[in-house]
């Protein structure tokens, strides 16, 4: 990854930081791209004010973030930029390029908390009710959709799965998440059934032209290679439309639905955190708001003093 828009002496430290995140920390291409975009945007805005990243002051950074805010950048975008900048400066300190992090005390507006969209349990049943026995792509898609909802996978985690990661006899799947962290997840009965059917059909999508790196891929495309994130998104949209859900469904909504429905049933926030692979409990706590919405609906419909006449 390069940052050609920046002057070389600004771009080189960023490139070294990105290389570190990629090779030492195992960050995903999406995260690396986001960090690169944020730091490039900041560098382009600031390089005319001073000579390098290492002499920028806290006041200069604060003024620039204020300019970003006045230009219409959202609180969430500012938060992402600040996070990338803090991480970059922590790396710079570890390399002894400077001694203090000028981004540590940036004052930012709080991002609005938006609740993740989810499907109701009835909508999940509607989505997964299609017949998959006579169509290899439908068979594959049902296995993917069932696994998304059964185990709460991220899209990148699902497409990266290989055959050895699936342990159907143990009802488990091994997933490699953010930062190359592995976790084992349970696979539910319906997902196991759909996966067994897919494994019978899967060899038909293997061929002599299948890349060696994709021979073990759990999910294959009609091009006889590992299915891509874009193709998965397209298939999820296809089945949402086909099954009459009438909304823009994306794979992450199945993960959100998994988390919310599990929390409604169990009330175990820590357990949901472990299953989702969240490093911090605060990331998982957004689902408690969804759970409260569910409880409020139950209260309104069931409590004697709340029911509408």
XYZ file of C-alpha atoms in Angstrom:
309
model
C 0.000 0.000 0.000
C 1.430 3.401 -0.913
C 0.531 6.981 -0.161
C 1.639 8.815 -3.332
C -0.372 11.940 -2.598
C 1.795 12.834 0.393
C 5.333 14.241 0.267
C 7.805 11.397 0.637
C 8.987 12.302 4.150
C 5.333 12.285 5.287
C 4.407 9.137 3.363
C 7.285 6.907 4.494
C 6.372 6.730 8.213
C 2.762 5.973 7.264
C 3.911 3.183 4.950
C 6.088 1.659 7.669
C 3.154 1.813 10.091
C 0.851 0.072 7.588
C 3.473 -2.616 6.946
C 3.707 -3.201 10.692
C -0.082 -3.543 11.010
C -0.195 -5.947 8.074
C 2.750 -8.217 8.844
C 3.072 -8.014 12.626
C -0.515 -7.462 13.728
C -2.382 -9.270 10.942
C -4.841 -6.435 10.231
C -7.355 -6.980 7.428
C -7.039 -5.196 4.041
C -10.189 -3.213 4.884
C -8.697 -1.879 8.129
C -5.379 -1.076 6.444
C -7.187 0.804 3.682
C -9.190 2.788 6.235
C -6.045 3.739 8.198
C -4.279 4.750 5.005
C -7.173 6.945 3.883
C -7.482 8.648 7.273
C -3.760 9.362 7.619
C -3.422 10.529 4.022
C -6.316 12.947 4.490
C -4.738 14.300 7.674
C -1.273 14.534 6.163
C -2.525 16.407 3.110
C -4.320 18.876 5.348
C -1.362 19.425 7.685
C 1.890 19.114 5.721
C 1.812 22.759 4.604
C 1.760 23.881 8.267
C 4.907 22.140 9.458
C 7.821 19.960 8.392
C 6.784 16.461 9.535
C 4.410 14.316 11.563
C 6.874 14.415 14.437
C 6.701 18.146 15.164
C 2.926 18.591 15.008
C 1.509 19.966 18.234
C -1.688 19.036 20.015
C -3.009 22.535 19.236
C -2.363 22.144 15.497
C -4.170 18.813 15.468
C -7.091 20.229 17.451
C -7.444 23.136 15.003
C -7.401 20.751 12.042
C -10.100 18.541 13.539
C -12.169 21.668 14.156
C -11.759 22.591 10.479
C -12.823 19.073 9.501
C -15.904 19.423 11.710
C -16.833 22.798 10.205
C -16.470 21.332 6.712
C -19.260 18.866 7.533
C -17.330 15.754 8.535
C -19.460 13.603 10.846
C -18.579 12.873 14.456
C -18.067 9.222 13.512
C -15.624 10.129 10.716
C -13.691 12.374 13.097
C -13.548 9.550 15.628
C -12.155 7.139 13.010
C -9.526 9.681 11.950
C -8.488 10.319 15.561
C -8.252 6.588 16.258
C -5.997 6.063 13.226
C -3.837 9.019 14.258
C -3.434 7.833 17.856
C -2.454 4.348 16.684
C 0.029 5.816 14.212
C 1.657 7.973 16.881
C 1.853 5.027 19.298
C 3.817 3.191 16.611
C 6.044 6.248 16.115
C 6.782 6.325 19.854
C 7.659 2.605 19.772
C 10.173 3.440 17.016
C 11.550 6.307 19.158
C 10.704 8.883 16.506
C 9.036 11.028 19.166
C 8.390 10.796 22.882
C 4.763 11.919 23.355
C 1.504 11.290 21.531
C 0.054 14.667 20.435
C -3.266 12.996 19.557
C -3.933 11.624 23.044
C -6.013 14.555 24.256
C -7.952 15.541 21.154
C -11.419 16.812 22.039
C -14.011 15.398 19.671
C -17.805 15.541 19.459
C -19.392 12.302 20.608
C -20.643 10.146 17.727
C -24.372 9.485 17.663
C -25.080 5.934 18.795
C -26.920 4.150 16.013
C -28.457 0.802 16.792
C -27.487 -1.982 14.397
C -30.304 -3.133 12.151
C -31.549 -6.653 12.671
C -34.189 -9.076 11.464
C -36.962 -10.405 13.640
C -36.934 -14.163 14.286
C -39.925 -14.578 11.953
C -38.018 -12.767 9.184
C -35.030 -15.062 9.656
C -37.356 -18.050 9.235
C -38.826 -16.449 6.116
C -35.367 -15.812 4.654
C -34.172 -19.379 5.239
C -37.301 -21.196 4.094
C -36.291 -21.583 0.420
C -35.831 -25.024 -1.158
C -32.168 -25.778 -1.818
C -32.227 -29.440 -2.851
C -32.160 -29.156 -6.654
C -29.840 -26.176 -7.171
C -26.163 -26.212 -6.229
C -25.987 -22.435 -5.740
C -29.105 -22.428 -3.578
C -27.563 -25.279 -1.578
C -24.357 -23.299 -1.067
C -26.245 -20.100 -0.251
C -28.449 -21.770 2.342
C -25.341 -23.165 4.051
C -23.776 -19.687 4.099
C -26.910 -17.975 5.413
C -27.509 -20.617 8.068
C -23.893 -20.361 9.217
C -24.028 -16.554 9.354
C -27.055 -16.661 11.635
C -26.066 -19.766 13.594
C -22.583 -18.587 14.553
C -22.598 -14.795 14.121
C -19.724 -14.644 11.647
C -18.332 -11.521 10.039
C -18.368 -11.544 6.227
C -14.562 -11.670 6.058
C -14.543 -14.588 8.491
C -17.011 -16.599 6.434
C -15.234 -16.229 3.082
C -11.879 -17.134 4.706
C -13.140 -20.486 6.033
C -11.396 -23.645 4.849
C -12.618 -27.230 5.085
C -10.428 -28.108 8.111
C -12.027 -25.203 10.016
C -15.362 -27.000 10.003
C -15.781 -29.740 12.613
C -19.340 -30.928 12.092
C -18.931 -33.981 14.311
C -18.133 -31.593 17.177
C -20.703 -28.989 16.022
C -17.914 -26.387 15.892
C -16.297 -24.007 13.429
C -12.871 -22.420 13.888
C -12.835 -18.765 12.864
C -9.937 -16.357 12.363
C -11.124 -12.881 13.303
C -9.632 -9.415 13.600
C -5.952 -9.289 14.481
C -5.606 -12.954 13.436
C -7.303 -14.015 16.674
C -8.905 -17.456 16.486
C -12.048 -18.577 18.256
C -14.210 -21.695 18.135
C -17.927 -21.230 17.665
C -20.868 -23.601 18.004
C -22.757 -24.530 14.845
C -26.485 -25.085 15.263
C -28.504 -28.071 14.061
C -30.069 -26.360 11.025
C -26.713 -24.944 9.941
C -25.058 -28.365 10.289
C -27.746 -29.929 8.126
C -27.335 -27.261 5.423
C -23.550 -27.577 5.542
C -23.666 -31.375 5.165
C -25.822 -30.984 2.049
C -23.416 -28.382 0.672
C -20.355 -30.567 1.291
C -21.951 -33.266 -0.872
C -22.467 -30.744 -3.706
C -19.219 -28.791 -3.271
C -16.930 -31.013 -5.441
C -18.983 -30.025 -8.502
C -17.590 -26.484 -8.188
C -13.981 -27.686 -7.996
C -11.965 -27.953 -11.180
C -8.487 -28.136 -12.657
C -8.566 -24.339 -12.882
C -9.309 -23.874 -9.170
C -6.311 -22.006 -7.667
C -4.222 -24.096 -5.280
C -4.918 -21.601 -2.494
C -8.665 -22.139 -2.967
C -8.748 -25.950 -3.114
C -9.643 -26.096 0.590
C -12.036 -23.113 0.589
C -15.321 -24.029 2.265
C -17.426 -21.871 -0.047
C -16.716 -21.741 -3.781
C -18.096 -19.567 -6.569
C -19.248 -20.614 -10.031
C -15.820 -19.396 -11.212
C -14.420 -22.403 -9.292
C -12.545 -20.309 -6.757
C -13.072 -19.030 -3.213
C -16.244 -16.966 -3.062
C -15.587 -13.239 -2.650
C -17.187 -10.844 -0.148
C -18.891 -9.019 -3.022
C -20.434 -12.254 -4.313
C -21.714 -13.140 -0.843
C -23.322 -9.704 -0.488
C -25.001 -10.142 -3.868
C -26.376 -13.565 -2.915
C -27.718 -12.286 0.407
C -29.513 -9.466 -1.439
C -30.822 -11.980 -3.982
C -32.416 -14.173 -1.323
C -33.818 -11.239 0.619
C -35.624 -10.129 -2.535
C -36.590 -13.677 -3.519
C -38.080 -14.351 -0.078
C -40.064 -11.117 0.010
C -38.274 -9.382 2.864
C -38.511 -6.034 1.109
C -35.341 -4.499 2.550
C -31.671 -4.080 1.769
C -30.243 -7.042 3.642
C -26.494 -7.312 4.110
C -24.482 -10.085 5.811
C -23.734 -8.011 8.911
C -27.463 -7.808 9.668
C -27.436 -11.583 10.149
C -24.586 -11.190 12.643
C -26.538 -8.445 14.433
C -29.633 -10.651 14.478
C -27.623 -13.552 15.909
C -26.288 -11.340 18.728
C -29.598 -9.700 19.565
C -31.659 -12.911 19.534
C -29.048 -14.705 21.653
C -29.006 -11.880 24.174
C -32.811 -11.879 24.351
C -32.794 -15.589 25.146
C -29.803 -15.786 27.480
C -29.167 -12.329 28.918
C -25.462 -13.275 28.925
C -23.639 -10.213 27.588
C -20.175 -11.661 28.291
C -21.041 -14.835 26.424
C -22.267 -12.874 23.406
C -19.053 -10.824 23.514
C -16.960 -14.012 23.324
C -19.004 -15.434 20.462
C -18.800 -12.215 18.442
C -15.052 -11.915 19.011
C -15.311 -8.389 20.438
C -12.168 -7.290 22.265
C -14.123 -4.853 24.452
C -17.434 -5.360 26.213
C -18.434 -1.789 25.299
C -18.658 -2.865 21.638
C -21.150 -5.578 22.572
C -23.218 -3.358 24.862
C -25.004 -1.758 21.901
C -27.071 -4.970 21.791
C -28.429 -4.266 25.257
C -30.330 -1.344 23.706
C -31.891 -3.718 21.193
C -32.697 -6.115 24.021
C -34.415 -3.305 25.939
C -36.495 -2.506 22.859
C -37.626 -6.134 22.813
C -38.459 -6.079 26.526
C -40.375 -2.829 26.099
C -42.507 -4.442 23.388
C -43.199 -7.424 25.651
C -44.153 -5.070 28.488
C -46.461 -2.989 26.292
C -48.268 -6.061 25.016
C -48.427 -8.048 28.264
C -48.523 -5.790 31.316
C -52.089 -5.253 32.589
C -51.496 -1.537 33.110
C -49.752 -1.030 29.790
C -52.021 -2.808 27.300
C -53.944 -0.528 25.010
C -57.716 -0.707 25.265
